[in-house]
Amino acid sequence: MYKIAKSNLPALFRAIAETKELYLPIRRAGQVNFGPWSEDAEVDVETLKTVKSPKDVFFPQSENLYSCEREGKDIKIEPQALQDQEFVVFGMKACDIKGVEVLDKVFLADPIDTFYAARRDHGIIVAMACHEPEESCFCKVFGVDCADPEKSAADVAVWMLGDDLMWKAITEKGEALTKAVESLLENADADSDKLEEEKNNIRAIVEKLPYSNLSLEGWGGDKLEEKFNSPKWEELYKPCLACGTCTFVCPTCQCYDIKDYDTGHGVQRYRCWDSCMYSDFTMMAHGNNRTSQMQRFRQRFMHKLVYFPANNDGMYSCVGCGRCVEKCPSSLNIVKVIKSMGGEQ
């Protein structure tokens, strides 16, 4: 295990960025989201949760798939190049990494999404423990330990401990990254007791959070008919504005649309995030197969809590990050749905 003074983090970021793209929490216009590092970027690794999850590093909000251009009587098709350079995502929290594991189930299943797979292959995740979890957090409900990112699918785990950042490599990728910046790191084996105390302090905070003991009783892959046919949906959905905020801040939502854009000299095919809460989602020639907002609202939560675990060995498609709890303008979120339809605290 190693450590580096917080005051020396700019040098660490600079060293990583010399050979790899670096993404980390950046403050812009009062909001913190993951973005590319630059010398003039306002890095903010102290913020607990970014507004959006960092999933778009692996699954971009919009990305080109291929372009078509006419050359005489022929049409030239140019596929978008796949990610082929290593990059580092610094500061991901355990809940967001769990979200990537959910995306893996979708995009790495047969047939494999090559765009996503290339990013996962070349991405190096540096996970950061949550120093002070907030009231909206309920990651413990879904088996996430925010105090110990070693348990996540990360390559390096880091903790904020006093004036230092503790650093521990987990995988071969993590070992290689550690070796690349080892001149900036110092041995921290003597601080192992302090680190264990920090983990215990974080877990103690988690136990006091209002949703940490939320029950998932009555949910899961074997509850399809019971939950689908519940009359409670007719009441629960009514405050929903169909704004899609919950899906765009969510670390696990993976729905997208594919569109063609006329460039004036050809066509670009691209895909972009979509939301099951929108009336034109899954629109077909005959119309939409979910004709009411209640049906669309039900789809979102049934997918998270019933359909996904039914098809993925019990794994829920929620990680308890709490973003939807914070951002829904109608205070209508997955916690309220769980509690209203069977799961009580």
mmCIF file of C-alpha atoms in Angstrom:
data_model
loop_
_atom_site.group_PDB
_atom_site.id
_atom_site.type_symbol
_atom_site.label_atom_id
_atom_site.label_comp_id
_atom_site.label_asym_id
_atom_site.label_seq_id
_atom_site.Cartn_x
_atom_site.Cartn_y
_atom_site.Cartn_z
ATOM 1 C CA MET A 1 0.000 0.000 0.000
ATOM 2 C CA TYR A 2 1.114 3.536 -0.814
ATOM 3 C CA LYS A 3 0.091 7.118 -0.121
ATOM 4 C CA ILE A 4 0.444 10.555 -1.642
ATOM 5 C CA ALA A 5 -0.197 13.939 -0.083
ATOM 6 C CA LYS A 6 -3.426 15.577 -1.271
ATOM 7 C CA SER A 7 -1.395 18.670 -2.081
ATOM 8 C CA ASN A 8 0.571 16.587 -4.572
ATOM 9 C CA LEU A 9 -2.453 15.229 -6.454
ATOM 10 C CA PRO A 10 -2.024 17.692 -9.367
ATOM 11 C CA ALA A 11 1.396 16.128 -9.983
ATOM 12 C CA LEU A 12 -0.179 12.664 -9.881
ATOM 13 C CA PHE A 13 -2.829 13.651 -12.415
ATOM 14 C CA ARG A 14 -0.208 15.234 -14.627
ATOM 15 C CA ALA A 15 1.929 12.082 -14.529
ATOM 16 C CA ILE A 16 -1.028 9.850 -15.472
ATOM 17 C CA ALA A 17 -2.083 12.199 -18.283
ATOM 18 C CA GLU A 18 1.381 12.101 -19.834
ATOM 19 C CA THR A 19 0.708 8.648 -21.252
ATOM 20 C CA LYS A 20 -3.060 8.095 -20.917
ATOM 21 C CA GLU A 21 -6.316 9.964 -21.173
ATOM 22 C CA LEU A 22 -7.501 10.820 -17.681
ATOM 23 C CA TYR A 23 -11.113 11.317 -16.637
ATOM 24 C CA LEU A 24 -12.059 12.536 -13.181
ATOM 25 C CA PRO A 25 -14.605 14.776 -11.409
ATOM 26 C CA ILE A 26 -14.481 18.294 -12.860
ATOM 27 C CA ARG A 27 -16.452 21.288 -11.590
ATOM 28 C CA ARG A 28 -18.074 23.360 -14.320
ATOM 29 C CA ALA A 29 -20.791 26.002 -13.897
ATOM 30 C CA GLY A 30 -21.439 24.864 -10.340
ATOM 31 C CA GLN A 31 -21.890 21.180 -11.192
ATOM 32 C CA VAL A 32 -19.432 18.306 -10.813
ATOM 33 C CA ASN A 33 -19.284 15.610 -13.487
ATOM 34 C CA PHE A 34 -16.605 13.340 -14.866
ATOM 35 C CA GLY A 35 -14.634 14.902 -17.695
ATOM 36 C CA PRO A 36 -11.166 14.895 -19.281
ATOM 37 C CA TRP A 37 -8.323 16.304 -17.191
ATOM 38 C CA SER A 38 -6.494 19.419 -18.313
ATOM 39 C CA GLU A 39 -4.133 21.831 -16.596
ATOM 40 C CA ASP A 40 -6.853 24.450 -16.209
ATOM 41 C CA ALA A 41 -9.626 22.051 -15.145
ATOM 42 C CA GLU A 42 -11.149 22.587 -11.693
ATOM 43 C CA VAL A 43 -10.716 19.093 -10.286
ATOM 44 C CA ASP A 44 -13.057 18.217 -7.415
ATOM 45 C CA VAL A 45 -12.426 14.799 -5.900
ATOM 46 C CA GLU A 46 -14.036 15.804 -2.584
ATOM 47 C CA THR A 47 -17.614 15.831 -3.945
ATOM 48 C CA LEU A 48 -19.313 12.581 -2.953
ATOM 49 C CA LYS A 49 -21.474 12.118 -6.053
ATOM 50 C CA THR A 50 -21.241 13.659 -9.482
ATOM 51 C CA VAL A 51 -24.546 14.815 -10.989
ATOM 52 C CA LYS A 52 -24.411 12.143 -13.692
ATOM 53 C CA SER A 53 -22.713 8.835 -13.111
ATOM 54 C CA PRO A 54 -19.391 8.263 -14.884
ATOM 55 C CA LYS A 55 -20.939 5.464 -16.967
ATOM 56 C CA ASP A 56 -20.633 7.603 -20.098
ATOM 57 C CA VAL A 57 -16.869 7.045 -20.063
ATOM 58 C CA PHE A 58 -17.717 3.477 -21.095
ATOM 59 C CA PHE A 59 -21.173 4.069 -22.599
ATOM 60 C CA PRO A 60 -21.177 7.631 -24.029
ATOM 61 C CA GLN A 61 -24.329 9.713 -24.031
ATOM 62 C CA SER A 62 -23.874 10.016 -27.796
ATOM 63 C CA GLU A 63 -21.449 8.223 -30.104
ATOM 64 C CA ASN A 64 -21.014 7.702 -33.830
ATOM 65 C CA LEU A 65 -21.275 4.146 -35.141
ATOM 66 C CA TYR A 66 -20.375 4.637 -38.802
ATOM 67 C CA SER A 67 -20.623 7.113 -41.652
ATOM 68 C CA CYS A 68 -21.744 6.725 -45.264
ATOM 69 C CA GLU A 69 -20.604 8.853 -48.180
ATOM 70 C CA ARG A 70 -21.378 8.660 -51.881
ATOM 71 C CA GLU A 71 -18.374 8.331 -54.173
ATOM 72 C CA GLY A 72 -19.681 8.443 -57.731
ATOM 73 C CA LYS A 73 -22.023 5.494 -58.059
ATOM 74 C CA ASP A 74 -20.622 3.809 -54.977
ATOM 75 C CA ILE A 75 -21.384 4.284 -51.311
ATOM 76 C CA LYS A 76 -18.418 4.246 -48.946
ATOM 77 C CA ILE A 77 -19.135 2.968 -45.425
ATOM 78 C CA GLU A 78 -16.608 3.968 -42.761
ATOM 79 C CA PRO A 79 -17.023 2.314 -39.337
ATOM 80 C CA GLN A 80 -16.169 4.390 -36.288
ATOM 81 C CA ALA A 81 -12.785 3.360 -34.892
ATOM 82 C CA LEU A 82 -12.910 1.444 -31.623
ATOM 83 C CA GLN A 83 -11.121 2.654 -28.494
ATOM 84 C CA ASP A 84 -7.510 1.473 -28.798
ATOM 85 C CA GLN A 85 -5.668 3.549 -26.183
ATOM 86 C CA GLU A 86 -5.621 3.008 -22.441
ATOM 87 C CA PHE A 87 -7.378 5.593 -20.283
ATOM 88 C CA VAL A 88 -7.859 6.100 -16.553
ATOM 89 C CA VAL A 89 -11.082 6.928 -14.711
ATOM 90 C CA PHE A 90 -10.060 8.366 -11.350
ATOM 91 C CA GLY A 91 -12.412 8.670 -8.381
ATOM 92 C CA MET A 92 -15.285 6.344 -9.241
ATOM 93 C CA LYS A 93 -17.324 5.356 -6.201
ATOM 94 C CA ALA A 94 -18.213 1.737 -5.424
ATOM 95 C CA CYS A 95 -21.869 2.218 -6.397
ATOM 96 C CA ASP A 96 -20.898 3.532 -9.834
ATOM 97 C CA ILE A 97 -18.508 0.635 -10.363
ATOM 98 C CA LYS A 98 -21.338 -1.727 -9.462
ATOM 99 C CA GLY A 99 -23.311 0.119 -12.126
ATOM 100 C CA VAL A 100 -20.616 -0.749 -14.670
ATOM 101 C CA GLU A 101 -20.957 -4.407 -13.631
ATOM 102 C CA VAL A 102 -24.661 -4.136 -14.489
ATOM 103 C CA LEU A 103 -23.786 -2.664 -17.883
ATOM 104 C CA ASP A 104 -21.315 -5.523 -18.402
ATOM 105 C CA LYS A 105 -24.204 -7.975 -18.102
ATOM 106 C CA VAL A 106 -25.950 -6.192 -20.960
ATOM 107 C CA PHE A 107 -23.205 -5.117 -23.355
ATOM 108 C CA LEU A 108 -20.758 -7.996 -22.890
ATOM 109 C CA ALA A 109 -23.404 -10.690 -23.301
ATOM 110 C CA ASP A 110 -23.674 -12.359 -26.699
ATOM 111 C CA PRO A 111 -23.768 -10.565 -29.101
ATOM 112 C CA ILE A 112 -21.023 -8.428 -27.562
ATOM 113 C CA ASP A 113 -21.214 -4.666 -28.075
ATOM 114 C CA THR A 114 -17.751 -4.046 -29.542
ATOM 115 C CA PHE A 115 -17.762 -0.311 -28.788
ATOM 116 C CA TYR A 116 -18.433 -0.911 -25.101
ATOM 117 C CA ALA A 117 -16.080 -3.906 -24.928
ATOM 118 C CA ALA A 118 -13.182 -1.887 -26.359
ATOM 119 C CA ARG A 119 -13.645 0.799 -23.709
ATOM 120 C CA ARG A 120 -13.850 -1.757 -20.909
ATOM 121 C CA ASP A 121 -10.697 -3.463 -22.183
ATOM 122 C CA HIS A 122 -8.729 -0.213 -22.280
ATOM 123 C CA GLY A 123 -10.222 1.462 -19.208
ATOM 124 C CA ILE A 124 -8.409 1.525 -15.861
ATOM 125 C CA ILE A 125 -10.649 2.285 -12.875
ATOM 126 C CA VAL A 126 -9.304 4.017 -9.784
ATOM 127 C CA ALA A 127 -12.047 3.623 -7.167
ATOM 128 C CA MET A 128 -12.404 6.043 -4.273
ATOM 129 C CA ALA A 129 -14.031 5.199 -0.951
ATOM 130 C CA CYS A 130 -16.909 7.420 0.188
ATOM 131 C CA HIS A 131 -15.496 9.443 3.064
ATOM 132 C CA GLU A 132 -18.894 10.747 4.214
ATOM 133 C CA PRO A 133 -21.918 8.970 2.657
ATOM 134 C CA GLU A 134 -25.069 11.112 2.429
ATOM 135 C CA GLU A 135 -28.687 10.632 3.475
ATOM 136 C CA SER A 136 -29.786 9.788 -0.064
ATOM 137 C CA CYS A 137 -27.365 6.833 -0.264
ATOM 138 C CA PHE A 138 -28.585 3.245 0.115
ATOM 139 C CA CYS A 139 -25.877 1.222 -1.635
ATOM 140 C CA LYS A 140 -25.682 -1.211 1.293
ATOM 141 C CA VAL A 141 -29.139 -2.521 0.304
ATOM 142 C CA PHE A 142 -27.605 -3.850 -2.925
ATOM 143 C CA GLY A 143 -24.475 -5.337 -1.366
ATOM 144 C CA VAL A 144 -22.119 -2.427 -2.052
ATOM 145 C CA ASP A 145 -19.447 -1.579 0.544
ATOM 146 C CA CYS A 146 -18.657 2.083 -0.055
ATOM 147 C CA ALA A 147 -15.918 1.949 2.603
ATOM 148 C CA ASP A 148 -13.836 -0.621 0.784
ATOM 149 C CA PRO A 149 -13.472 -0.178 -2.984
ATOM 150 C CA GLU A 150 -11.090 -3.169 -2.941
ATOM 151 C CA LYS A 151 -14.247 -5.276 -3.088
ATOM 152 C CA SER A 152 -15.387 -3.638 -6.318
ATOM 153 C CA ALA A 153 -14.406 -4.383 -9.910
ATOM 154 C CA ALA A 154 -11.751 -1.656 -9.785
ATOM 155 C CA ASP A 155 -8.054 -1.736 -10.640
ATOM 156 C CA VAL A 156 -6.842 0.598 -7.888
ATOM 157 C CA ALA A 157 -8.524 1.523 -4.591
ATOM 158 C CA VAL A 158 -7.927 4.883 -2.910
ATOM 159 C CA TRP A 159 -9.076 6.476 0.348
ATOM 160 C CA MET A 160 -8.943 10.057 1.617
ATOM 161 C CA LEU A 161 -7.211 9.823 4.990
ATOM 162 C CA GLY A 162 -6.348 13.113 6.656
ATOM 163 C CA ASP A 163 -3.964 15.037 4.442
ATOM 164 C CA ASP A 164 -3.125 11.978 2.367
ATOM 165 C CA LEU A 165 -4.648 9.802 -0.297
ATOM 166 C CA MET A 166 -4.041 6.111 0.326
ATOM 167 C CA TRP A 167 -3.381 4.005 -2.786
ATOM 168 C CA LYS A 168 -3.635 0.231 -3.252
ATOM 169 C CA ALA A 169 -3.354 -1.683 -6.530
ATOM 170 C CA ILE A 170 -5.830 -4.534 -6.998
ATOM 171 C CA THR A 171 -5.362 -5.915 -10.522
ATOM 172 C CA GLU A 172 -2.565 -6.238 -13.073
ATOM 173 C CA LYS A 173 -3.801 -3.037 -14.701
ATOM 174 C CA GLY A 174 -3.634 -1.383 -11.311
ATOM 175 C CA GLU A 175 -0.109 -2.667 -10.689
ATOM 176 C CA ALA A 176 1.024 -1.268 -14.040
ATOM 177 C CA LEU A 177 -0.508 2.137 -13.277
ATOM 178 C CA THR A 178 1.092 2.118 -9.836
ATOM 179 C CA LYS A 179 4.491 1.395 -11.330
ATOM 180 C CA ALA A 180 4.055 4.277 -13.777
ATOM 181 C CA VAL A 181 3.552 6.800 -10.947
ATOM 182 C CA GLU A 182 5.566 5.151 -8.159
ATOM 183 C CA SER A 183 8.057 8.023 -8.002
ATOM 184 C CA LEU A 184 5.227 10.138 -6.533
ATOM 185 C CA LEU A 185 4.089 7.526 -4.020
ATOM 186 C CA GLU A 186 5.520 6.568 -0.659
ATOM 187 C CA ASN A 187 5.092 3.411 1.363
ATOM 188 C CA ALA A 188 2.105 3.483 3.700
ATOM 189 C CA ASP A 189 2.094 0.027 5.295
ATOM 190 C CA ALA A 190 2.486 1.717 8.679
ATOM 191 C CA ASP A 191 -0.876 3.411 8.164
ATOM 192 C CA SER A 192 -2.893 0.199 7.805
ATOM 193 C CA ASP A 193 -4.486 0.579 11.256
ATOM 194 C CA LYS A 194 -5.581 4.135 10.450
ATOM 195 C CA LEU A 195 -7.076 2.892 7.204
ATOM 196 C CA GLU A 196 -9.073 0.188 8.981
ATOM 197 C CA GLU A 197 -10.353 2.834 11.387
ATOM 198 C CA GLU A 198 -11.416 4.977 8.413
ATOM 199 C CA LYS A 199 -13.323 2.043 6.900
ATOM 200 C CA ASN A 200 -15.101 1.417 10.208
ATOM 201 C CA ASN A 201 -16.015 5.107 10.512
ATOM 202 C CA ILE A 202 -17.520 5.082 7.019
ATOM 203 C CA ARG A 203 -19.543 1.949 7.755
ATOM 204 C CA ALA A 204 -20.786 3.512 10.983
ATOM 205 C CA ILE A 205 -22.116 6.460 8.983
ATOM 206 C CA VAL A 206 -23.789 4.082 6.523
ATOM 207 C CA GLU A 207 -25.632 2.319 9.351
ATOM 208 C CA LYS A 208 -27.193 5.618 10.425
ATOM 209 C CA LEU A 209 -28.491 6.576 6.981
ATOM 210 C CA PRO A 210 -32.308 6.533 6.628
ATOM 211 C CA TYR A 211 -32.471 4.038 3.733
ATOM 212 C CA SER A 212 -29.594 1.687 4.618
ATOM 213 C CA ASN A 213 -31.919 -1.003 5.941
ATOM 214 C CA LEU A 214 -34.516 -0.731 3.207
ATOM 215 C CA SER A 215 -36.075 -4.155 2.672
ATOM 216 C CA LEU A 216 -36.281 -5.750 -0.768
ATOM 217 C CA GLU A 217 -38.801 -8.293 0.480
ATOM 218 C CA GLY A 218 -41.458 -8.850 -2.148
ATOM 219 C CA TRP A 219 -39.142 -7.945 -5.035
ATOM 220 C CA GLY A 220 -36.980 -10.086 -7.290
ATOM 221 C CA GLY A 221 -37.148 -12.200 -10.397
ATOM 222 C CA ASP A 222 -39.949 -14.443 -9.160
ATOM 223 C CA LYS A 223 -42.410 -11.608 -8.466
ATOM 224 C CA LEU A 224 -43.360 -10.742 -12.038
ATOM 225 C CA GLU A 225 -47.134 -11.273 -12.071
ATOM 226 C CA GLU A 226 -47.647 -10.090 -8.513
ATOM 227 C CA LYS A 227 -45.878 -6.776 -9.062
ATOM 228 C CA PHE A 228 -46.897 -6.208 -12.698
ATOM 229 C CA ASN A 229 -50.601 -6.505 -11.863
ATOM 230 C CA SER A 230 -50.500 -4.476 -8.659
ATOM 231 C CA PRO A 231 -53.156 -1.706 -8.570
ATOM 232 C CA LYS A 232 -50.662 0.533 -6.713
ATOM 233 C CA TRP A 233 -49.015 1.577 -9.982
ATOM 234 C CA GLU A 234 -52.100 3.644 -10.843
ATOM 235 C CA GLU A 235 -51.498 5.831 -7.802
ATOM 236 C CA LEU A 236 -47.705 5.843 -7.733
ATOM 237 C CA TYR A 237 -47.157 7.129 -11.258
ATOM 238 C CA LYS A 238 -49.395 10.220 -11.051
ATOM 239 C CA PRO A 239 -46.770 12.749 -9.871
ATOM 240 C CA CYS A 240 -44.380 11.588 -12.650
ATOM 241 C CA LEU A 241 -43.554 14.357 -15.148
ATOM 242 C CA ALA A 242 -41.984 11.956 -17.677
ATOM 243 C CA CYS A 243 -38.922 14.230 -17.708
ATOM 244 C CA GLY A 244 -36.440 11.327 -17.842
ATOM 245 C CA THR A 245 -34.128 12.886 -15.225
ATOM 246 C CA CYS A 246 -33.985 9.608 -13.285
ATOM 247 C CA THR A 247 -32.753 7.660 -16.308
ATOM 248 C CA PHE A 248 -30.100 10.188 -17.308
ATOM 249 C CA VAL A 249 -28.467 10.363 -13.857
ATOM 250 C CA CYS A 250 -28.740 6.601 -13.271
ATOM 251 C CA PRO A 251 -25.535 4.499 -13.363
ATOM 252 C CA THR A 252 -27.310 1.425 -14.745
ATOM 253 C CA CYS A 253 -29.810 2.660 -17.356
ATOM 254 C CA GLN A 254 -28.663 1.348 -20.711
ATOM 255 C CA CYS A 255 -31.477 2.168 -23.157
ATOM 256 C CA TYR A 256 -30.434 3.937 -26.345
ATOM 257 C CA ASP A 257 -31.810 5.000 -29.721
ATOM 258 C CA ILE A 258 -30.039 4.815 -33.096
ATOM 259 C CA LYS A 259 -30.480 7.669 -35.546
ATOM 260 C CA ASP A 260 -29.134 8.881 -38.880
ATOM 261 C CA TYR A 261 -27.851 12.418 -39.374
ATOM 262 C CA ASP A 262 -27.578 14.040 -42.807
ATOM 263 C CA THR A 263 -24.219 15.830 -42.864
ATOM 264 C CA GLY A 264 -24.892 17.404 -46.255
ATOM 265 C CA HIS A 265 -22.361 15.161 -47.969
ATOM 266 C CA GLY A 266 -23.298 11.862 -46.398
ATOM 267 C CA VAL A 267 -24.964 10.235 -43.424
ATOM 268 C CA GLN A 268 -23.683 9.581 -39.918
ATOM 269 C CA ARG A 269 -25.322 6.865 -37.902
ATOM 270 C CA TYR A 270 -25.075 7.441 -34.171
ATOM 271 C CA ARG A 271 -26.634 6.194 -30.987
ATOM 272 C CA CYS A 272 -27.669 8.214 -27.970
ATOM 273 C CA TRP A 273 -29.178 7.555 -24.580
ATOM 274 C CA ASP A 274 -32.928 7.155 -24.477
ATOM 275 C CA SER A 275 -35.450 6.810 -21.667
ATOM 276 C CA CYS A 276 -38.225 4.299 -21.101
ATOM 277 C CA MET A 277 -40.136 7.182 -19.494
ATOM 278 C CA TYR A 278 -40.626 8.929 -22.868
ATOM 279 C CA SER A 279 -43.754 8.499 -24.967
ATOM 280 C CA ASP A 280 -41.742 7.826 -28.138
ATOM 281 C CA PHE A 281 -39.533 5.161 -26.558
ATOM 282 C CA THR A 282 -39.726 1.863 -28.531
ATOM 283 C CA MET A 283 -41.890 3.642 -31.118
ATOM 284 C CA MET A 284 -42.694 1.359 -34.060
ATOM 285 C CA ALA A 285 -44.672 1.707 -37.280
ATOM 286 C CA HIS A 286 -47.926 0.876 -35.511
ATOM 287 C CA GLY A 287 -47.165 3.206 -32.575
ATOM 288 C CA ASN A 288 -45.873 2.645 -29.040
ATOM 289 C CA ASN A 289 -46.529 -0.610 -27.247
ATOM 290 C CA ARG A 290 -46.746 1.263 -23.920
ATOM 291 C CA THR A 291 -49.549 3.725 -24.479
ATOM 292 C CA SER A 292 -49.809 5.359 -21.046
ATOM 293 C CA GLN A 293 -47.400 7.019 -18.642
ATOM 294 C CA MET A 294 -48.385 4.493 -15.996
ATOM 295 C CA GLN A 295 -47.134 1.675 -18.220
ATOM 296 C CA ARG A 296 -43.872 3.502 -18.897
ATOM 297 C CA PHE A 297 -43.388 4.300 -15.216
ATOM 298 C CA ARG A 298 -44.048 0.664 -14.300
ATOM 299 C CA GLN A 299 -41.576 -0.514 -16.933
ATOM 300 C CA ARG A 300 -38.697 1.412 -15.353
ATOM 301 C CA PHE A 301 -39.109 -0.037 -11.887
ATOM 302 C CA MET A 302 -40.117 -3.517 -12.986
ATOM 303 C CA HIS A 303 -36.914 -3.658 -15.026
ATOM 304 C CA LYS A 304 -34.752 -2.558 -12.093
ATOM 305 C CA LEU A 305 -36.335 -4.794 -9.490
ATOM 306 C CA VAL A 306 -37.909 -7.769 -11.306
ATOM 307 C CA TYR A 307 -36.961 -8.260 -14.969
ATOM 308 C CA PHE A 308 -33.210 -7.701 -14.568
ATOM 309 C CA PRO A 309 -32.740 -9.986 -11.527
ATOM 310 C CA ALA A 310 -34.875 -12.622 -13.269
ATOM 311 C CA ASN A 311 -32.385 -12.719 -16.137
ATOM 312 C CA ASN A 312 -29.125 -12.085 -14.268
ATOM 313 C CA ASP A 313 -28.935 -14.521 -11.372
ATOM 314 C CA GLY A 314 -30.718 -12.236 -8.934
ATOM 315 C CA MET A 315 -28.628 -9.131 -9.630
ATOM 316 C CA TYR A 316 -30.714 -5.968 -9.289
ATOM 317 C CA SER A 317 -30.381 -3.137 -11.780
ATOM 318 C CA CYS A 318 -30.125 -0.552 -8.995
ATOM 319 C CA VAL A 319 -26.989 0.217 -6.996
ATOM 320 C CA GLY A 320 -28.414 2.581 -4.377
ATOM 321 C CA CYS A 321 -26.444 5.647 -5.454
ATOM 322 C CA GLY A 322 -29.351 7.904 -4.531
ATOM 323 C CA ARG A 323 -29.126 10.208 -7.545
ATOM 324 C CA CYS A 324 -32.782 9.723 -8.452
ATOM 325 C CA VAL A 325 -33.690 10.418 -4.817
ATOM 326 C CA GLU A 326 -31.916 13.768 -5.077
ATOM 327 C CA LYS A 327 -32.848 14.799 -8.623
ATOM 328 C CA CYS A 328 -36.469 13.765 -9.217
ATOM 329 C CA PRO A 329 -38.471 17.028 -9.352
ATOM 330 C CA SER A 330 -41.533 15.189 -8.026
ATOM 331 C CA SER A 331 -39.684 13.360 -5.212
ATOM 332 C CA LEU A 332 -40.762 10.142 -6.882
ATOM 333 C CA ASN A 333 -37.975 7.596 -6.837
ATOM 334 C CA ILE A 334 -37.112 3.941 -6.478
ATOM 335 C CA VAL A 335 -37.021 4.100 -2.658
ATOM 336 C CA LYS A 336 -40.621 5.313 -2.581
ATOM 337 C CA VAL A 337 -41.660 2.582 -5.008
ATOM 338 C CA ILE A 338 -39.906 -0.158 -3.013
ATOM 339 C CA LYS A 339 -41.472 0.966 0.242
ATOM 340 C CA SER A 340 -44.952 1.532 -1.224
ATOM 341 C CA MET A 341 -45.090 -1.911 -2.781
ATOM 342 C CA GLY A 342 -43.793 -4.195 -0.103
ATOM 343 C CA GLY A 343 -40.324 -3.246 1.099
ATOM 344 C CA GLU A 344 -40.477 -1.440 4.427
ATOM 345 C CA GLN A 345 -37.585 -0.020 6.397
#
